[in-house]
Amino acid sequence: MHEVISSVGIDIGTSTTQLVFSRLTIENPAGSYRIPKITIVEKQVIYRSKIYFTPLISATEIDAEGVKRIVRSEYAAAGMKPGDLQTGAVIITGDTARKKNANEVLSALSDLAGDFVVATAGPSLESVLAARGAGTDKLSLDNKTVIANIDIGGGTSNIAVYQRGDLRGTSCLDIGGRLIKVENGSLTYVFPKIQALAAEHGIRISVGDRADRGILYKVAELMAAELAASLHLCPITESHKKLYTNDGTPIPEEPKIIGITYSGGVADCVYGSDIQDPFRYGDIGVLLGQAIRENKLLSSLTLYKAAETIRATVVGAGAHATDISGSTICYDRSLLPIKNIPVLKIPAEDEKTLESFKDSILRQLPIFYTEGQLEQIAIAFDGHERSSFKAVQELADAIIEGAKEVIESRYPLIIVVEHDIAKVLGNALNFKMGNKKPVICIDGIPTASGDYIDIGEPVAGGQVLPVVNKTLVFNT
Amino acid sequence: MGEKDLRSIIEQVLSEMSVSAAPGAQNVAAAAAAAAPAVNAGGGLKIASKNLELDAPVIENGEFGDITQIDIRTQYLVENPENKEAYADLKYKAPCRLAIGKAGARYRTLPQLEFRAAHSAAQDAVFNDVDEEFVKNQGLFIVQTQCDSKDTYLTRPDLGRKLSEEARETILKNCKKNPTVQIYVADGLSSAAVAANIGDLLPAITQGLQSYGIDVGTPFFVKYGRVAVEDEISELLNATVVCTLIGERPGLITATSMSAYIAYKATVGMPEARRTVFSNIHSAGTVPAEAGAHIAEIIKIMLEKKVSGTDLKL
């Protein structure tokens, strides 16, 4: 078995909008005498768009029609039609203020992006997609070490830490190349938090000032020092904590970071393409890149080359946002695709007994009410200790009792387990409910409380479902 | 493995290693511990990402504990490793006998004993019979092929493919005729596989088929059964699909692996290519309950497409 599925990634960021098409090759490496274990064996970016400045109507609103024109022209240039695509992700990243009309933007794109769109990305998802696009996860696995990726864009720096291929933490700071803008030799915009950071160190800058390279480089050095602090390379100060977006928190202190990759627009300046005019892009991105490169603490880490720099996030969205479910699952095809399903996660301690398992569902259900009605949810748990036939039967009974309200609602019963028991559990649920309730039961997908998932239409002859997990909860 | 067996093995190993300095036969176990001092020195290692404690062998009263309980994926015995954590992480991915150290050019005592224990478990799986009480508790009646003993079974594969006259009568008397699907269990080359998997595998297949609304015949157990006896059973009961759950020849990693051989309208003498097979069903492979659910779906597809084996494109 060998199947290629096509995926689109569209990233509408604070400063730039980009698009990539990729090919995901899926195979069943298990061999013909085994139960299938279908996996994505190769991810290849086949088309990279030009990099556009994100069209804006105002400081807080994206020009939806403008974005649509860009996307349409890039589809044409690549020779792609929406019908050619099986999966993908559209993300609106960066400065949250810009997300005001996000839904409008997404609906403008809906006929181009098809049925698989992802809405706005939380900062955690952005960090993860950028790091995957930069190849940080793979580098950490290949080198058996701990590597952080910092994706430094126009408005924010998204950090993700990988230890031997596993995600260990994410964070997001208001540090970016376009937080100070320069036009005709003077400052036209200074982000308040950066102004405050400079002031704290006795540097006064404000809109209208002459753009002095020396002074702005000092500010860039301060920003680089804050990035070093965010990786725990030096102690964290009280004022540092104010730099996290949405009152977020730093990455965990453990594991200790050994290596580093840089992505985002500023990354090319870090890796050293020297640009003579420091204000070439009308901002301090070039200076920030230089300051990061010269920072003593950051230089103490092993520097790895990122697979992608300015395109890391969009490549992450296009090639790395989609996972596929386990190969032995249970679903009703007519229900798919399903988008934006919030996850009700049963924590490990509640999984210990069937009674607490049931109670956990009942206790959490009220969170998922909107206007007095239960919304569509997915019930998720690990399932590791319950793989015998008897245990699965008991589990099915507990779900039927605990999720009675879901079963009585107009929505299907959606179960997402991590451990490989979805098919037998799905059969048990169907059997016990007399095939009267539509059931989707998939495995191989780790989830956390607060996640949202999309489940796509089946691929690989119907054996697996593409799944996009949209918010990976660390520091959102 | 009993304490006595263990002692005799240690004695044998020691004599082979010619530990002349050993302080007399009365203290053999202590000598074994002395012969492998580094075994004790490693200490537990925490794999941060997997949250596991690596086993460091514990020697109490001069004896290893039950060595068959050691998970070799977490066993790490190399002295002074360059990067223990990375190797241990790699090793955790597969149950291979890697990173077990050495004593000169030879195995150390513990890995040597483990190897022999695994070999014994494999032999036991082949030579022991399935516990009849267990089979009956699964609601299965027992019939036998034309083999009259384990010896005949192992030396005459042809007889393991034919039912005894008594077996034919018992099956005809007890089973539903013309079933859409006939499932039965056979010992094959691992009785241990039957004991380990049938309780989960059989009901999972049956429940899956029932939820698809597919008629299932009366299951039973065939002693001294080889795969191809399913052809005779299929003809005897006029089943549309026959499925045998049979113990696989054991190896040194697991003795409890089971396979399912499934055929559409099987007939005696048909080509082997007409069988669809799923192997590696055991607790560390595909777990039996989930495998059962998968097999049920394969049978459903087989009934729709009316073919099996290499003709069945999945």
Coordinates of N, CA, C and O in Angstrom, one line a residue, chain B residues 189-287:
Chain B
L189 N 1.4 -24.8 17.3 CA 2.7 -25.0 17.9 C 2.9 -24.3 19.2 O 4.0 -24.2 19.7
S190 N 1.8 -23.7 19.7 CA 1.9 -23.0 21.0 C 0.7 -23.1 21.8 O -0.3 -22.4 21.5
S191 N 0.7 -24.0 22.8 CA -0.4 -24.1 23.7 C -0.5 -22.8 24.6 O -1.6 -22.4 25.0
A192 N 0.6 -22.2 24.8 CA 0.7 -21.0 25.7 C -0.1 -19.9 25.0 O -0.7 -19.0 25.6
A193 N -0.1 -19.8 23.6 CA -0.8 -18.8 22.9 C -2.3 -18.9 23.1 O -3.0 -17.9 23.2
V194 N -2.7 -20.1 23.1 CA -4.2 -20.4 23.3 C -4.6 -19.8 24.6 O -5.6 -19.0 24.7
A195 N -3.9 -20.2 25.7 CA -4.2 -19.7 27.0 C -4.1 -18.2 27.1 O -4.9 -17.6 27.8
A196 N -3.2 -17.6 26.5 CA -2.9 -16.2 26.6 C -3.9 -15.3 25.9 O -4.2 -14.2 26.3
N197 N -4.4 -15.8 24.7 CA -5.2 -14.9 23.9 C -6.7 -15.2 23.7 O -7.4 -14.3 23.3
I198 N -7.1 -16.5 23.8 CA -8.4 -16.8 23.4 C -9.5 -16.1 24.1 O -10.5 -15.7 23.5
G199 N -9.3 -15.9 25.4 CA -10.3 -15.2 26.2 C -10.6 -13.8 25.7 O -11.8 -13.3 25.9
D200 N -9.7 -13.1 25.0 CA -10.0 -11.8 24.5 C -10.3 -11.9 23.0 O -11.1 -11.1 22.5
L201 N -9.6 -12.7 22.3 CA -9.7 -12.8 20.8 C -11.0 -13.3 20.3 O -11.7 -12.7 19.5
L202 N -11.4 -14.4 20.8 CA -12.6 -15.1 20.3 C -13.9 -14.2 20.6 O -14.6 -14.0 19.6
P203 N -14.1 -13.7 21.8 CA -15.3 -12.9 22.0 C -15.3 -11.6 21.1 O -16.3 -11.1 20.7
A204 N -14.1 -11.0 20.9 CA -14.0 -9.8 20.1 C -14.4 -10.0 18.7 O -15.1 -9.2 18.1
I205 N -14.0 -11.2 18.1 CA -14.4 -11.5 16.8 C -15.9 -11.7 16.7 O -16.6 -11.2 15.9
T206 N -16.4 -12.5 17.7 CA -17.8 -12.9 17.7 C -18.7 -11.6 17.9 O -19.7 -11.4 17.1
Q207 N -18.3 -10.7 18.8 CA -19.1 -9.5 19.0 C -19.1 -8.6 17.7 O -20.1 -8.1 17.3
G208 N -17.9 -8.5 17.1 CA -17.8 -7.7 15.9 C -18.7 -8.3 14.8 O -19.5 -7.5 14.2
L209 N -18.7 -9.6 14.6 CA -19.6 -10.2 13.6 C -21.0 -10.0 13.9 O -21.8 -9.7 13.1
Q210 N -21.4 -10.1 15.2 CA -22.8 -10.0 15.6 C -23.2 -8.5 15.4 O -24.3 -8.3 14.9
S211 N -22.3 -7.5 15.6 CA -22.8 -6.2 15.4 C -22.9 -5.9 13.9 O -23.6 -4.9 13.5
Y212 N -22.2 -6.7 13.1 CA -22.5 -6.5 11.6 C -23.7 -7.3 11.2 O -24.0 -7.4 10.0
G213 N -24.2 -8.1 12.1 CA -25.4 -8.9 11.7 C -25.0 -10.2 11.0 O -25.7 -10.7 10.1
I214 N -23.8 -10.7 11.2 CA -23.3 -11.9 10.5 C -23.4 -13.1 11.4 O -23.0 -13.1 12.6
D215 N -24.0 -14.2 10.8 CA -24.3 -15.4 11.6 C -23.0 -16.2 11.9 O -22.1 -16.4 11.0
V216 N -22.8 -16.6 13.1 CA -21.6 -17.2 13.6 C -21.9 -18.7 14.0 O -22.9 -18.8 14.8
G217 N -21.2 -19.7 13.6 CA -21.4 -21.0 14.0 C -20.9 -21.3 15.4 O -20.5 -20.4 16.2
T218 N -21.0 -22.6 15.8 CA -20.6 -23.0 17.1 C -19.1 -23.2 17.2 O -18.5 -24.0 16.5
P219 N -18.4 -22.5 18.1 CA -16.9 -22.6 18.2 C -16.5 -23.9 19.0 O -17.3 -24.3 19.8
F220 N -15.3 -24.4 18.7 CA -14.8 -25.5 19.4 C -13.3 -25.5 19.4 O -12.7 -24.5 18.9
F221 N -12.6 -26.5 20.0 CA -11.2 -26.6 20.1 C -10.7 -27.8 19.5 O -11.2 -28.9 19.7
V222 N -9.7 -27.7 18.6 CA -9.0 -28.9 18.0 C -7.7 -29.1 18.6 O -6.8 -28.3 18.5
K223 N -7.5 -30.3 19.2 CA -6.2 -30.7 19.7 C -5.3 -31.3 18.6 O -5.8 -32.0 17.8
Y224 N -4.0 -31.0 18.7 CA -3.1 -31.4 17.7 C -3.5 -30.9 16.3 O -3.4 -31.7 15.3
G225 N -3.9 -29.7 16.2 CA -4.5 -29.2 14.9 C -3.4 -28.4 14.1 O -2.7 -27.6 14.7
R226 N -3.3 -28.6 12.8 CA -2.6 -27.8 11.9 C -3.5 -26.9 11.1 O -4.7 -27.2 11.1
V227 N -3.0 -25.9 10.5 CA -3.8 -24.9 9.8 C -4.8 -25.6 8.8 O -6.0 -25.3 8.9
A228 N -4.3 -26.5 8.0 CA -5.2 -27.0 6.9 C -6.3 -27.8 7.3 O -7.2 -28.2 6.5
V229 N -6.4 -28.2 8.6 CA -7.6 -28.9 9.1 C -8.8 -28.1 8.9 O -10.0 -28.6 8.9
E230 N -8.7 -26.8 8.8 CA -9.8 -25.9 8.6 C -10.5 -26.2 7.3 O -11.7 -26.0 7.2
D231 N -9.8 -26.7 6.3 CA -10.5 -27.1 5.0 C -11.5 -28.2 5.2 O -12.6 -28.1 4.7
E232 N -11.1 -29.2 6.0 CA -12.0 -30.3 6.2 C -13.2 -29.8 7.1 O -14.3 -30.2 6.8
I233 N -12.9 -29.0 8.1 CA -14.0 -28.5 8.9 C -15.0 -27.6 8.1 O -16.2 -27.7 8.3
S234 N -14.4 -26.8 7.2 CA -15.3 -26.0 6.4 C -16.2 -26.8 5.5 O -17.4 -26.6 5.4
E235 N -15.7 -27.9 4.9 CA -16.5 -28.8 4.1 C -17.5 -29.5 4.9 O -18.7 -29.6 4.5
L236 N -17.1 -30.0 6.1 CA -17.9 -30.8 6.9 C -19.2 -30.0 7.4 O -20.3 -30.5 7.4
L237 N -19.0 -28.7 7.7 CA -20.1 -27.9 8.2 C -20.7 -27.1 7.1 O -21.7 -26.4 7.4
N238 N -20.2 -27.1 5.9 CA -20.6 -26.2 4.8 C -20.6 -24.7 5.3 O -21.6 -24.0 5.1
A239 N -19.5 -24.3 5.8 CA -19.3 -22.9 6.2 C -18.9 -22.0 5.0 O -18.2 -22.5 4.1
T240 N -19.4 -20.8 5.0 CA -19.0 -19.9 3.9 C -17.6 -19.4 4.2 O -16.8 -19.4 3.3
V241 N -17.3 -19.0 5.4 CA -16.0 -18.6 5.8 C -15.5 -19.4 7.0 O -16.3 -19.6 7.9
V242 N -14.3 -19.9 7.0 CA -13.8 -20.6 8.1 C -12.6 -19.8 8.7 O -11.8 -19.2 7.9
C243 N -12.5 -19.8 10.0 CA -11.4 -19.0 10.6 C -10.8 -19.8 11.7 O -11.5 -20.2 12.7
T244 N -9.5 -20.1 11.6 CA -8.9 -20.8 12.8 C -7.9 -19.9 13.5 O -7.2 -19.1 12.9
L245 N -8.0 -20.0 14.8 CA -7.1 -19.2 15.7 C -6.1 -20.2 16.2 O -6.5 -21.1 17.0
I246 N -4.9 -20.0 15.8 CA -3.9 -21.1 16.1 C -2.6 -20.6 16.6 O -2.2 -19.5 16.3
G247 N -2.0 -21.3 17.6 CA -0.7 -20.9 18.2 C 0.4 -20.9 17.2 O 0.6 -21.9 16.5
E248 N 1.2 -19.9 17.2 CA 2.3 -19.8 16.3 C 3.5 -20.5 16.9 O 3.7 -20.5 18.1
R249 N 4.4 -21.0 16.0 CA 5.7 -21.5 16.5 C 6.4 -20.5 17.3 O 6.6 -19.3 16.9
P250 N 6.7 -20.8 18.6 CA 7.3 -19.7 19.5 C 8.7 -19.4 19.2 O 9.5 -20.2 18.6
G251 N 9.1 -18.2 19.5 CA 10.5 -17.7 19.4 C 11.0 -17.4 20.7 O 10.5 -17.7 21.8
L252 N 12.1 -16.7 20.8 CA 12.8 -16.3 22.0 C 12.3 -15.0 22.6 O 12.7 -14.6 23.7
I253 N 11.4 -14.3 21.9 CA 10.9 -13.0 22.3 C 9.5 -13.3 23.0 O 9.2 -12.8 24.1
T254 N 8.7 -14.1 22.3 CA 7.4 -14.4 23.0 C 7.1 -15.9 22.6 O 7.3 -16.3 21.5
A255 N 6.4 -16.5 23.5 CA 5.9 -17.9 23.2 C 4.4 -17.9 23.1 O 3.8 -18.9 22.9
T256 N 3.8 -16.7 23.1 CA 2.3 -16.6 23.2 C 1.7 -16.0 21.9 O 0.6 -15.5 22.0
S257 N 2.4 -16.0 20.8 CA 1.9 -15.3 19.6 C 0.9 -16.2 18.9 O 1.2 -17.4 18.8
M258 N -0.2 -15.6 18.4 CA -1.2 -16.4 17.8 C -1.5 -15.8 16.4 O -1.3 -14.6 16.1
S259 N -2.0 -16.7 15.5 CA -2.3 -16.3 14.1 C -3.8 -16.6 13.9 O -4.3 -17.5 14.5
A260 N -4.4 -15.9 12.9 CA -5.7 -16.3 12.4 C -5.6 -16.6 10.9 O -5.0 -15.8 10.2
Y261 N -6.0 -17.8 10.5 CA -6.0 -18.1 9.1 C -7.5 -18.2 8.7 O -8.2 -19.0 9.3
I262 N -7.8 -17.4 7.7 CA -9.2 -17.2 7.3 C -9.3 -17.6 5.8 O -8.5 -17.1 5.0
A263 N -10.4 -18.3 5.5 CA -10.5 -18.7 4.1 C -12.0 -18.7 3.7 O -12.9 -19.0 4.5
Y264 N -12.3 -18.2 2.4 CA -13.6 -18.2 1.9 C -13.9 -19.5 1.1 O -13.1 -19.9 0.3
K265 N -14.9 -20.2 1.5 CA -15.3 -21.5 0.9 C -14.1 -22.4 0.8 O -13.7 -22.8 -0.4
A266 N -13.5 -22.7 1.9 CA -12.3 -23.6 1.9 C -12.6 -25.0 1.5 O -13.7 -25.5 1.9
T267 N -11.8 -25.6 0.7 CA -12.0 -27.0 0.3 C -10.7 -27.8 0.5 O -9.6 -27.2 0.4
V268 N -10.8 -29.0 0.8 CA -9.6 -29.9 1.0 C -8.7 -29.9 -0.2 O -9.3 -30.1 -1.3
G269 N -7.4 -29.6 -0.1 CA -6.5 -29.6 -1.2 C -6.4 -28.3 -2.0 O -5.7 -28.2 -2.9
M270 N -7.1 -27.3 -1.5 CA -7.1 -26.0 -2.1 C -5.7 -25.3 -2.0 O -4.9 -25.7 -1.1
P271 N -5.3 -24.4 -2.9 CA -3.9 -23.8 -2.7 C -3.8 -23.0 -1.4 O -4.8 -22.4 -1.0
E272 N -2.6 -23.0 -0.9 CA -2.4 -22.2 0.4 C -2.7 -20.7 0.2 O -3.0 -20.0 1.1
A273 N -2.5 -20.2 -1.1 CA -2.7 -18.8 -1.4 C -4.1 -18.3 -1.1 O -4.4 -17.1 -1.2
R274 N -5.0 -19.2 -0.9 CA -6.4 -18.8 -0.7 C -6.7 -18.5 0.8 O -7.8 -18.1 1.2
R275 N -5.6 -18.6 1.6 CA -5.8 -18.2 3.1 C -5.4 -16.8 3.3 O -4.3 -16.4 2.8
T276 N -6.2 -16.1 4.1 CA -5.8 -14.7 4.5 C -5.3 -14.9 6.0 O -5.9 -15.6 6.7
V277 N -4.1 -14.4 6.2 CA -3.5 -14.6 7.6 C -3.2 -13.3 8.3 O -2.8 -12.3 7.7
F278 N -3.5 -13.3 9.6 CA -3.0 -12.2 10.5 C -2.2 -12.9 11.6 O -2.7 -13.7 12.3
S279 N -0.9 -12.4 11.7 CA 0.0 -13.0 12.7 C 0.3 -12.0 13.8 O -0.2 -10.9 13.7
N280 N 1.1 -12.4 14.7 CA 1.7 -11.5 15.7 C 0.6 -11.0 16.7 O 0.7 -9.8 17.1
I281 N -0.4 -11.8 17.0 CA -1.4 -11.4 17.9 C -0.9 -11.8 19.3 O -0.9 -13.0 19.6
H282 N -0.5 -10.9 20.1 CA -0.2 -11.2 21.5 C -0.1 -9.9 22.3 O -0.2 -8.8 21.6
S283 N 0.1 -9.9 23.6 CA 0.0 -8.7 24.4 C 1.1 -7.7 24.0 O 0.8 -6.5 24.1
A284 N 2.2 -8.1 23.4 CA 3.2 -7.1 23.0 C 3.2 -6.8 21.5 O 4.0 -6.1 21.0
G285 N 2.3 -7.5 20.8 CA 2.1 -7.3 19.4 C 0.8 -6.5 19.1 O 0.6 -5.5 19.7
T286 N -0.1 -7.1 18.3 CA -1.4 -6.5 18.3 C -2.2 -7.1 19.4 O -2.3 -8.4 19.5
V287 N -2.8 -6.3 20.3 CA -3.4 -6.9 21.4 C -4.6 -7.7 20.9 O -5.3 -7.3 20.0

